[in-house]
Short mmCIF file of C-alpha atoms in Angstrom, two decimals:
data_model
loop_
_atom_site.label_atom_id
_atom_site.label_comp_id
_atom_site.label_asym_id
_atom_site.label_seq_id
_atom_site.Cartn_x
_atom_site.Cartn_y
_atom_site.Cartn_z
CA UNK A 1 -92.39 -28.74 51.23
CA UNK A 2 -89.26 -30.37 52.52
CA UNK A 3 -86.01 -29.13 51.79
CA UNK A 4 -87.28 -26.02 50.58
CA UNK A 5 -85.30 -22.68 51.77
CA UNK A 6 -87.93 -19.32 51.47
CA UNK A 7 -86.25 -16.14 50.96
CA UNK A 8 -88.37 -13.69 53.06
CA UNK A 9 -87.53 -9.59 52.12
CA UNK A 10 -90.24 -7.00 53.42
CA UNK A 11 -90.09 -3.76 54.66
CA UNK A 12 -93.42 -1.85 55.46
CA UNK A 13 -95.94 -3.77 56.10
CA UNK A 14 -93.79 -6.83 57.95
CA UNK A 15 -94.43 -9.83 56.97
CA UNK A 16 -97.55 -10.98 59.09
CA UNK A 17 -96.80 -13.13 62.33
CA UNK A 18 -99.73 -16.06 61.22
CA UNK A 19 -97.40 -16.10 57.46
CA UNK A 20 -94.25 -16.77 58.95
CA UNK A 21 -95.72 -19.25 61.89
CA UNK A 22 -97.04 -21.52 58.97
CA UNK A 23 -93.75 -21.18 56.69
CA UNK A 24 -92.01 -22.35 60.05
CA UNK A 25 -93.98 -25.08 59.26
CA UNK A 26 -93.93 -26.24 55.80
CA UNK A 27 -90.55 -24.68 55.19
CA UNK A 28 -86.99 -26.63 56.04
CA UNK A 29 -85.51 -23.21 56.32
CA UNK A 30 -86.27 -19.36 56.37
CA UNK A 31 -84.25 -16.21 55.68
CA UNK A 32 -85.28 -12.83 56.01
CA UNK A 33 -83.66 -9.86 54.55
CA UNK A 34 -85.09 -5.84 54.45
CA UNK A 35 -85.55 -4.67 50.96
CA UNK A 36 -84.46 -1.03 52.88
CA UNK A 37 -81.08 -2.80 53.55
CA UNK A 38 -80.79 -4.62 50.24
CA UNK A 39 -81.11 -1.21 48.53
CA UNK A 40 -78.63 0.31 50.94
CA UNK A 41 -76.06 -2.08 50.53
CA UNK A 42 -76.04 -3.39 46.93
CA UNK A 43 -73.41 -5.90 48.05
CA UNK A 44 -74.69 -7.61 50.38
CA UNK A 45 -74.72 -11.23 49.80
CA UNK A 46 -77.54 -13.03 49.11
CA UNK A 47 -78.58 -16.55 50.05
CA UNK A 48 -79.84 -19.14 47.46
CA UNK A 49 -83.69 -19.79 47.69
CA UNK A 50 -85.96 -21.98 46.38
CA UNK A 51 -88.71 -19.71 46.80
CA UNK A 52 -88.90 -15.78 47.61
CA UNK A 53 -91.54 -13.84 49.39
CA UNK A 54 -92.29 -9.87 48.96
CA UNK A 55 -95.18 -7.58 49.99
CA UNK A 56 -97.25 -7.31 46.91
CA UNK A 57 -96.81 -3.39 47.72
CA UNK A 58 -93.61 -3.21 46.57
CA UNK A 59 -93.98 -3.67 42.99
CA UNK A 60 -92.89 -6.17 40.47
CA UNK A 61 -89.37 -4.01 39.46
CA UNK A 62 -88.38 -4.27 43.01
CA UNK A 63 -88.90 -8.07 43.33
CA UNK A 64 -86.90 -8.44 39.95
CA UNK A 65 -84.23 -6.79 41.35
CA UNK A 66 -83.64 -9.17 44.40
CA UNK A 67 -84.17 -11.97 41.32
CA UNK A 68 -81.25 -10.61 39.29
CA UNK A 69 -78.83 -10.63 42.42
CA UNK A 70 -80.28 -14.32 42.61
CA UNK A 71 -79.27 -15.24 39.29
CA UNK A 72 -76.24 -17.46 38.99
CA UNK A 73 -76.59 -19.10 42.55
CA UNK A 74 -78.42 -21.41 40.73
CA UNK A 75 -82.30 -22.12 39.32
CA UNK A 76 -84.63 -18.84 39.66
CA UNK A 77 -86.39 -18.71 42.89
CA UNK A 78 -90.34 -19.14 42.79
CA UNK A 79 -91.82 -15.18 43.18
CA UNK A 80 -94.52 -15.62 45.69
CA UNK A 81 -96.11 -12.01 47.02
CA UNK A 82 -98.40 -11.44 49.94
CA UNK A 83 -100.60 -9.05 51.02
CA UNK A 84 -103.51 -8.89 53.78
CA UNK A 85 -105.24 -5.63 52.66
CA UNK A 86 -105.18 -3.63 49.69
CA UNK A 87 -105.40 -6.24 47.01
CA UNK A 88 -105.07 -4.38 44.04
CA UNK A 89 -101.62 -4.27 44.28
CA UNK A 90 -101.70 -8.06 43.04
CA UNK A 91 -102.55 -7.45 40.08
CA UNK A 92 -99.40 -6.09 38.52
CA UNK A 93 -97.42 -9.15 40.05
CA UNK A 94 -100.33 -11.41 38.22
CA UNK A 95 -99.34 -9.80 35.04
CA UNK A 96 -95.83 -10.32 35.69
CA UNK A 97 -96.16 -13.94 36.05
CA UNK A 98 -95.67 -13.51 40.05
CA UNK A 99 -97.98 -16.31 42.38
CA UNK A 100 -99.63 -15.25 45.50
CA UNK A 101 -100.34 -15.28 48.88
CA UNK A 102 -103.67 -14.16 50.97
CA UNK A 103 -105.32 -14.46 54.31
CA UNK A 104 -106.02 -16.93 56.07
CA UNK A 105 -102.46 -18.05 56.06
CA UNK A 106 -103.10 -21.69 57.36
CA UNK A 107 -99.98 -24.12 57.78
CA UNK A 108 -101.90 -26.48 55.38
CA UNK A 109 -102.51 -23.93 52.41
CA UNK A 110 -99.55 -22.08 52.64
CA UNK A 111 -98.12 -25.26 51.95
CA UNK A 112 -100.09 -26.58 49.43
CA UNK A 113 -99.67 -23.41 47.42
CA UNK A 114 -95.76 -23.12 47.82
CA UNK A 115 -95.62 -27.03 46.65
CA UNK A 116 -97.74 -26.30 43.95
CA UNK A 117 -95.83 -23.31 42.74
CA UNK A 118 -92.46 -25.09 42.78
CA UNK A 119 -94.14 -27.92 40.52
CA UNK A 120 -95.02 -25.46 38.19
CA UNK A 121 -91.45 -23.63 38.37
CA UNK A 122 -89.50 -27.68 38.05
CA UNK A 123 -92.34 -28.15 35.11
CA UNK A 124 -91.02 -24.62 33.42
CA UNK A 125 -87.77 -25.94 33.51
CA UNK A 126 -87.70 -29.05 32.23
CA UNK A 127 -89.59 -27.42 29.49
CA UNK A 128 -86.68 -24.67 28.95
CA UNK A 129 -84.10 -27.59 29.06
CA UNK A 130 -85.96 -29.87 26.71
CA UNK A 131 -86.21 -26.78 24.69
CA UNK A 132 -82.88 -26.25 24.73
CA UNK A 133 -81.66 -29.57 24.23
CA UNK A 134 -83.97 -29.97 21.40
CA UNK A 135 -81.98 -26.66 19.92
CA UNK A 136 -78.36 -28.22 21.11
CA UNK A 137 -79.46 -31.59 18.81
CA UNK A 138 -80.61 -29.12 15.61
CA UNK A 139 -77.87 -26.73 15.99
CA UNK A 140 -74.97 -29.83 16.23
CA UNK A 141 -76.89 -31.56 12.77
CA UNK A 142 -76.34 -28.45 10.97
CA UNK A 143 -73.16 -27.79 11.97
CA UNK A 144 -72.35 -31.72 10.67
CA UNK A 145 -74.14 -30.64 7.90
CA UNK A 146 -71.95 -27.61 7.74
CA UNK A 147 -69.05 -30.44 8.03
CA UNK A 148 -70.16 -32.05 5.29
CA UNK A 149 -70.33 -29.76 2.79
CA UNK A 150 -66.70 -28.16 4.14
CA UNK A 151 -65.46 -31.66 3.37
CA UNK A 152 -66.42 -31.26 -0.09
CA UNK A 153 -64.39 -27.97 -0.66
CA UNK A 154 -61.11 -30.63 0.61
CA UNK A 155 -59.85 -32.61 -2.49
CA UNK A 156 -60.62 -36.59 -1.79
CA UNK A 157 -58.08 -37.05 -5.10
CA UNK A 158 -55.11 -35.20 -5.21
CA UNK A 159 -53.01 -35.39 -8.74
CA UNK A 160 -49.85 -36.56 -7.82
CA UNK A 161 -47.29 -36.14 -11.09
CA UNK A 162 -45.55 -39.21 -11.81
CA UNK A 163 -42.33 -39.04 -9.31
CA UNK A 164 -43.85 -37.37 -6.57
CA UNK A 165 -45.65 -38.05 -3.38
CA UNK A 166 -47.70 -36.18 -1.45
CA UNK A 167 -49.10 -36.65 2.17
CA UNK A 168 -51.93 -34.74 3.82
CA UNK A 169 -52.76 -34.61 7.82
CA UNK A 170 -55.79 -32.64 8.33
CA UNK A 171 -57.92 -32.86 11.93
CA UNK A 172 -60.18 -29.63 12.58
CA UNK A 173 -60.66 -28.63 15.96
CA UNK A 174 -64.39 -28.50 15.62
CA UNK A 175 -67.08 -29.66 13.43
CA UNK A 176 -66.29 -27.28 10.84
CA UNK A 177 -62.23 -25.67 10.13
CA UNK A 178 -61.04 -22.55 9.02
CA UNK A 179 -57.53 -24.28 7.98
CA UNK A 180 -57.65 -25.80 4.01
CA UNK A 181 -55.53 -27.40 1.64
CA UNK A 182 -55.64 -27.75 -2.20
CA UNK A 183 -53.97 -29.34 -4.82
CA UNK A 184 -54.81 -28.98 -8.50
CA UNK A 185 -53.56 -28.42 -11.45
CA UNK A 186 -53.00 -25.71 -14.23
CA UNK A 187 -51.30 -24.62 -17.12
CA UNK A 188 -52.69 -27.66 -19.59
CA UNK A 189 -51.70 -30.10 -16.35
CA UNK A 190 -47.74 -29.00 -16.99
CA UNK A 191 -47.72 -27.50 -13.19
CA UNK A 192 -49.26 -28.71 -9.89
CA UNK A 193 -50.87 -26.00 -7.50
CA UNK A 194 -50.32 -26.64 -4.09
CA UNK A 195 -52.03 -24.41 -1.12
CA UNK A 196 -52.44 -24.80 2.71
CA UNK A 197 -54.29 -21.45 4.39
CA UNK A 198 -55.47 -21.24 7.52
CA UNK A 199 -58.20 -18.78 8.27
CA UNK A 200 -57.79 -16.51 11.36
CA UNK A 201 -60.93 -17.14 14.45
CA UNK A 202 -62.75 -20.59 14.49
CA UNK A 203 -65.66 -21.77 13.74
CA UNK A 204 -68.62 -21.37 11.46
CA UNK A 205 -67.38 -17.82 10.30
CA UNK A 206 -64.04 -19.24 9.52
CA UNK A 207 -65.14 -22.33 7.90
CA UNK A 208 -67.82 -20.04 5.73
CA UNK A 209 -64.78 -17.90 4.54
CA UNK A 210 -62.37 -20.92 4.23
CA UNK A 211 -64.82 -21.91 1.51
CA UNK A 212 -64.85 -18.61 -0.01
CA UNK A 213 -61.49 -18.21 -0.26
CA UNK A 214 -60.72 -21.39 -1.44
CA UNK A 215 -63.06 -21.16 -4.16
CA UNK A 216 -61.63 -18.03 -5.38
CA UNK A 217 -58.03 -19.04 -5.40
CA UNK A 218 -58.71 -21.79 -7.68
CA UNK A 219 -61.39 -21.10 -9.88
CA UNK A 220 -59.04 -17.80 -10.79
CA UNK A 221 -55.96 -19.39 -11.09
CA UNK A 222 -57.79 -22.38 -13.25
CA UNK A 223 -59.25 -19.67 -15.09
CA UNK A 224 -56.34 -16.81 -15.35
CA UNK A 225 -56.95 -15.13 -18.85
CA UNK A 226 -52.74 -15.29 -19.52
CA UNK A 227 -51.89 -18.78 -18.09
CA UNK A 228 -52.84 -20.27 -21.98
CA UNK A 229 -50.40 -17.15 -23.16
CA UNK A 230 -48.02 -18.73 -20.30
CA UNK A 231 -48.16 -22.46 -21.46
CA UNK A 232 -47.11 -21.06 -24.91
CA UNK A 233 -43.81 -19.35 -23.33
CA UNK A 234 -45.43 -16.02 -23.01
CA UNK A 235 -44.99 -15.16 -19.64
CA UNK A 236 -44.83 -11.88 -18.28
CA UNK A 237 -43.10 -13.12 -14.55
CA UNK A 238 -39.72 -14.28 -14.10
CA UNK A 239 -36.97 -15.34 -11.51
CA UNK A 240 -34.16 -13.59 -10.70
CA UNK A 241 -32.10 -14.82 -13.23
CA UNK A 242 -34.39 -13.49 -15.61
CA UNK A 243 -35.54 -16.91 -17.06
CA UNK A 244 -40.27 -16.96 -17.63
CA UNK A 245 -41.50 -18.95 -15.30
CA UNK A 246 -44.86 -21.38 -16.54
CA UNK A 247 -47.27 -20.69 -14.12
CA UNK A 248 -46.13 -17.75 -12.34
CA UNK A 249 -49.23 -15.56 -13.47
CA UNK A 250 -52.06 -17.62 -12.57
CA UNK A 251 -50.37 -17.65 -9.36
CA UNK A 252 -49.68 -14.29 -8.79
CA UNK A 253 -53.26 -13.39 -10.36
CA UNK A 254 -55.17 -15.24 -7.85
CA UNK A 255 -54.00 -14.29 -5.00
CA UNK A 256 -53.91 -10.49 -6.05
CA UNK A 257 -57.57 -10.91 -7.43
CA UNK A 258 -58.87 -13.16 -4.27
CA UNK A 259 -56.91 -10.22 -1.49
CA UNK A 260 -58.88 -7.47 -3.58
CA UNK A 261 -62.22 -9.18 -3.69
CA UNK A 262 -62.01 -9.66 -0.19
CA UNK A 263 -61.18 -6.20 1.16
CA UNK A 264 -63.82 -5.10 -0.98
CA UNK A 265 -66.23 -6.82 -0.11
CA UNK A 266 -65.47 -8.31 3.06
CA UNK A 267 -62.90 -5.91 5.27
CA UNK A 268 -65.46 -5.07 7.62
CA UNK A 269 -66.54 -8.31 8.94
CA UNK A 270 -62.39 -8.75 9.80
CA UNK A 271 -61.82 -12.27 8.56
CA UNK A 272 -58.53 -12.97 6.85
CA UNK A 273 -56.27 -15.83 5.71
CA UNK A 274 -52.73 -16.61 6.01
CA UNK A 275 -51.19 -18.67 3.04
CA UNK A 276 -48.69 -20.59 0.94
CA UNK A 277 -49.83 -21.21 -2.05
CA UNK A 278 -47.23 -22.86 -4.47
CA UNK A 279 -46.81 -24.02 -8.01
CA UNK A 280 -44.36 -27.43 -9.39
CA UNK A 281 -42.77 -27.40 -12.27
CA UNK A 282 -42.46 -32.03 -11.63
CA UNK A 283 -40.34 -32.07 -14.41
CA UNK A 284 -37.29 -30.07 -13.03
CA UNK A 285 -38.33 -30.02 -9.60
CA UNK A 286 -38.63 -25.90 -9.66
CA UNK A 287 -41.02 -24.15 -7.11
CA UNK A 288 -42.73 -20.89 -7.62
CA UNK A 289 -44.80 -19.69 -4.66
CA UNK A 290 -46.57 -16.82 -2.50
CA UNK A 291 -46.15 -16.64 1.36
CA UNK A 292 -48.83 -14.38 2.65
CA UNK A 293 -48.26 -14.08 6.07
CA UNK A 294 -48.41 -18.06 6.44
CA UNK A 295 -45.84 -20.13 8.61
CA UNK A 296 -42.85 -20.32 6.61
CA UNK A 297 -43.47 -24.06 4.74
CA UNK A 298 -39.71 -25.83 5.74
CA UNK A 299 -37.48 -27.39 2.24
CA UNK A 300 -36.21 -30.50 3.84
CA UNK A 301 -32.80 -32.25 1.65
CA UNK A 302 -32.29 -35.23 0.99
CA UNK A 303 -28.76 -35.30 3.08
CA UNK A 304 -29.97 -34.34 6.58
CA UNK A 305 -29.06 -30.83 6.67
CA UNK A 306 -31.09 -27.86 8.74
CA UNK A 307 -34.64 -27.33 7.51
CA UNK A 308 -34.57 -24.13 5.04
CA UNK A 309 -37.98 -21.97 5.80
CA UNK A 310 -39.78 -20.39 2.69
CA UNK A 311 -40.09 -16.91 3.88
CA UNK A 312 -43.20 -14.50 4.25
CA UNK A 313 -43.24 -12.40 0.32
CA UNK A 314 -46.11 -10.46 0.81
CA UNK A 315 -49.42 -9.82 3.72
CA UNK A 316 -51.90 -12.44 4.60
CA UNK A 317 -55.01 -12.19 2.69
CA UNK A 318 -57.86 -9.68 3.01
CA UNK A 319 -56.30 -7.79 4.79
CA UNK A 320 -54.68 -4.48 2.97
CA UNK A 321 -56.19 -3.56 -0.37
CA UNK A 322 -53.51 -3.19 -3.50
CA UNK A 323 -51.17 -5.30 -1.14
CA UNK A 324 -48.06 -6.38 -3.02
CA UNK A 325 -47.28 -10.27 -3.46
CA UNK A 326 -43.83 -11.19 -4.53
CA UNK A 327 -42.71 -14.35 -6.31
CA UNK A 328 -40.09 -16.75 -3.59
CA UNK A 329 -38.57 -19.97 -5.67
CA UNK A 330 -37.34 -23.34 -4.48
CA UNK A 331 -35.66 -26.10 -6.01
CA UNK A 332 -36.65 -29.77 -4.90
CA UNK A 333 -34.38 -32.06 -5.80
CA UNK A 334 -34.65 -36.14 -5.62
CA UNK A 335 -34.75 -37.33 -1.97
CA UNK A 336 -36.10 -33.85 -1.22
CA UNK A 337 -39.38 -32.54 1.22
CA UNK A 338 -40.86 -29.34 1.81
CA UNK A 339 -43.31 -29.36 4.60
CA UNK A 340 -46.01 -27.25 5.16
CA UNK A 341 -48.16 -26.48 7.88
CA UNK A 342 -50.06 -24.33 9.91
CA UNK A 343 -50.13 -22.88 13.39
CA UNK A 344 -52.39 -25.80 15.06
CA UNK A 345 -48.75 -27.70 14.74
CA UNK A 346 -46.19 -25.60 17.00
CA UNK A 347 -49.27 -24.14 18.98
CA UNK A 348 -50.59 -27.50 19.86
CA UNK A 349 -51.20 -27.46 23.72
CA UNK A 350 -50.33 -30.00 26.62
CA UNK A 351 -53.73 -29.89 29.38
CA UNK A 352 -51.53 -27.46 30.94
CA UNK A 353 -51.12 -24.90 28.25
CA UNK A 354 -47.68 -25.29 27.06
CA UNK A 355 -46.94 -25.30 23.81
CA UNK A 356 -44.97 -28.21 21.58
CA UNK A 357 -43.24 -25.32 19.93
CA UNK A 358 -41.28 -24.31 17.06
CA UNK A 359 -37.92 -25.71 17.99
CA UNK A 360 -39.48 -29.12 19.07
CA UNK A 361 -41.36 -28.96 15.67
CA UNK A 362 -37.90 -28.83 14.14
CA UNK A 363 -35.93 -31.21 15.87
CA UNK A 364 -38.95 -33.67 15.16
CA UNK A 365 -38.28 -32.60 11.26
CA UNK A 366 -34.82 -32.80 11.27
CA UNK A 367 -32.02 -36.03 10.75
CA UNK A 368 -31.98 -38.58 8.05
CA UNK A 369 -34.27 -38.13 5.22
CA UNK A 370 -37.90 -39.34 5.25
CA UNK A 371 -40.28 -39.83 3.26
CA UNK A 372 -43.41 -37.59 3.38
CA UNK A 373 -45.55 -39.77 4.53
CA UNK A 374 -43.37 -40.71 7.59
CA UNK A 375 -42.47 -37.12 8.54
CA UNK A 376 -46.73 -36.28 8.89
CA UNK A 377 -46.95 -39.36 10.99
CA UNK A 378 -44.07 -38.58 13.24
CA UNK A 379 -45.50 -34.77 13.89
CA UNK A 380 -49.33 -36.07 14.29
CA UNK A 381 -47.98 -38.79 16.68
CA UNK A 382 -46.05 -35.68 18.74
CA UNK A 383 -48.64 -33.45 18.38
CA UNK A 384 -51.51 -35.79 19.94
CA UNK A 385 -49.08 -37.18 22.83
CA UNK A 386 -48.47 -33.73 23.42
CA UNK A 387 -52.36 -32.69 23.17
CA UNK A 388 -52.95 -35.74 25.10
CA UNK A 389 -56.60 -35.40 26.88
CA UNK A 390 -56.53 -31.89 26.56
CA UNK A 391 -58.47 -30.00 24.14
CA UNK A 392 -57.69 -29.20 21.08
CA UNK A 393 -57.23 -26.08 20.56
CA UNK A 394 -56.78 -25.25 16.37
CA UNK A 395 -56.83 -27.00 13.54
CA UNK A 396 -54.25 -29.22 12.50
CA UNK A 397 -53.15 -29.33 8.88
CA UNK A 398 -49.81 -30.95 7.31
CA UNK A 399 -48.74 -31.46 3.75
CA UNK A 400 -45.68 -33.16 2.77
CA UNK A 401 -44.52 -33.16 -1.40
CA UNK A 402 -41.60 -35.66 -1.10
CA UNK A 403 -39.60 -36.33 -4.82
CA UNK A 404 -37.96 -40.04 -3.74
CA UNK A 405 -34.55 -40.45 -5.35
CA UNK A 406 -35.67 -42.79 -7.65
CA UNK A 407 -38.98 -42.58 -9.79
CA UNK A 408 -42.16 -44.69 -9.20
CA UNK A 409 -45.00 -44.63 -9.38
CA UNK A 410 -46.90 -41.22 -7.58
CA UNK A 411 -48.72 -41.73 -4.54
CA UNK A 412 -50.92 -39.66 -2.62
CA UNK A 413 -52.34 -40.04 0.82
CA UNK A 414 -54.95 -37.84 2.53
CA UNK A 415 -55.90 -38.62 6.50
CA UNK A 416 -58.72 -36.46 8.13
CA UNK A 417 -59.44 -37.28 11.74
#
């Protein structure tokens, strides 16, 4: 057995002189230990070993507990017991899946039956980590399958009103994203809904809810009982001037409907989303929208001037039941951007940890007016030098609505990376 180190612990009886004369032998090295000190002294370091050797009389819970200590210094250590006399105490080891040792302990058989134990043990673990490869390769198809079908919830069309543009970055962290982004429309297509969320943890759980709560956003502002009342003038919400707003109500319905549905049904399991969710009047420009606890989207002018955040109105979502949700407004005029994001922006992280930060984020955001499109490639550029071959840490997802000065024809462009 070359280059095989035997972990010797005994106590009473000793390990028998003719045993360790042959592992001398057939092992490259040996270490003995008491099991009277390893009980004594819990600490007490323990070498790694290829295989370990106990008296069969101390019982298989003893020789698991020199195994545990063991674990983490690398592969399990073959269990090989002995005993000279007194054989029945085998047979609990046999049951525990323990090999064995008996008289006549011969250099050539102690050696053939160490070499044939550590076959078996390299055999049991190619098995475990073809097993568990075979488990790595279903469990990454389903979570592209998982991919897949998030995809689906992500518009590949967006309706962009005559006018308008709008520009989408979106780059999960993983194979499935608890960030999203809609855009649909309502009210008899006279308004455009616009949402980014981003919801809180990663992974599968987050992805499963970012489908739930994007389905319930829109399928209950498409379907709001009063926006046909609304279209017709009917409106029970208005700004602060006092003047209906057309589409304030499917709006404020679905995100009061979709934060009581989920504390419900759902507080326990402590998922939640944070997000802006917007509607555009693209005739006048005029911007009704909900902030729930989402990074304040930033109206960019068309002169240059200091980025103007759309504050928080009410909690993120699922989080209190009967929260309140108040209405914020904007105005967008020609030339004009509002940006909106969410955390996987400022939080990106250099492979030292630092983040690019909000005030970096705003310098990049600020100056001479842009078009959408070229403001989400300059902040994707910054964000992946700053990444650079570090991980990435959260999802990434931008959304610019630009109205250019003068009208064209709308354009819409949608990148996922």
């Amino acid at each position: 057995m070359p280059n095989t180190t035997v972990l010797v612990v005994d106590d009473d009886p000793p390990v028998p002189s003719a045993l360790l004369d042959a592992l001398d032998q057939v092992a490259s090295s040996v270490i003995r230990r008491t099991l009277g000190r390893l009980r004594n002294d819990p600490s007490a370091a323990l070498p790694a070993a290829d295989v370990l050797l106990a008296p069969a009389q101390c019982g298989p819970e003893a020789v698991r507990n020199v195994v545990r200590r063991l674990t983490g210094r690398g592969a399990d250590p073959v269990v090989v017991v002995y005993t000279e006399h007194g054989f029945e105490a085998l047979e609990p080891h046999v049951r525990a899946g323990h090999d064995y040792l008996v008289p006549p302990f011969l250099p050539a058989l102690v050696g053939a039956r160490l070499t044939s134990c550590s076959e078996r043990a390299v055999l049991g673990r190619t098995v475990q980590e073809t097993d568990a490869r075979t488990e790595l390769i279903r469990y990454e198809r389903e979570l592209e399958i998982g991919r897949e079908i998030q995809a689906g919830f992500l518009p590949e069309d967006l309706p962009v009103p005559e006018g308008w543009e709008i520009d989408v970055r979106f780059r999960p962290a993983r194979q499935v994203a608890g960030d999203f982004y809609d855009v649909f429309e309502l009210v008899h297509r006279r308004r455009l809904a616009i949402v980014v969320a981003d919801v809180c943890d990663k992974g599968v759980g987050s992805a499963l809810f970012m489908a739930l709560i994007r389905s319930l956003l829109r399928h209950t502002a498409e379907n709001s009982g009063l926006q046909h009342l609304v279209a017709a003038g009917s409106s029970l919400a208005a700004d602060r001037s006092g003047i209906r707003i057309v589409g304030a109500t499917p709006l404020l319905t679905a995100v009061s409907a979709t934060n009581g549905y989920l504390t419900r049904n759902h507080l326990s399991q402590g998922y939640f989303a944070t997000l802006f969710f917007s509607v555009l009047d693209p005739a006048t420009g005029s911007l009704v929208y909900i902030n729930g606890g989402h990074n304040p989207p930033l109206l960019l002018d068309a002169d240059g001037g200091a980025p103007i955040p759309l504050e928080v109105t009410g909690p993120a979502v699922g989080v209190l039941p009967d929260s309140s949700f108040s209405l914020g407004y904007a105005q967008l005029d020609p030339g004009d951007t509002l940006f909106a994001y969410t955390d996987g922006v400022p939080e990106a992280r250099c492979p030292h940890g630092g983040f690019l930060g909000e005030e970096r984020m705003l310098r990049l955001l600020s100056g001479p007016a842009l078009r959408g499109k070229d403001l989400v490639e300059r902040l994707d550029t910054a964000v992946r030098a700053h990444t650079g071959d570090g991980e990435q840490h959260d999802d990434v997802t931008m959304l610019a609505l630009h109205r250019p000065r003068s009208s064209g024809r709308p354009t819409a462009a949608v990148a996922v990376a």
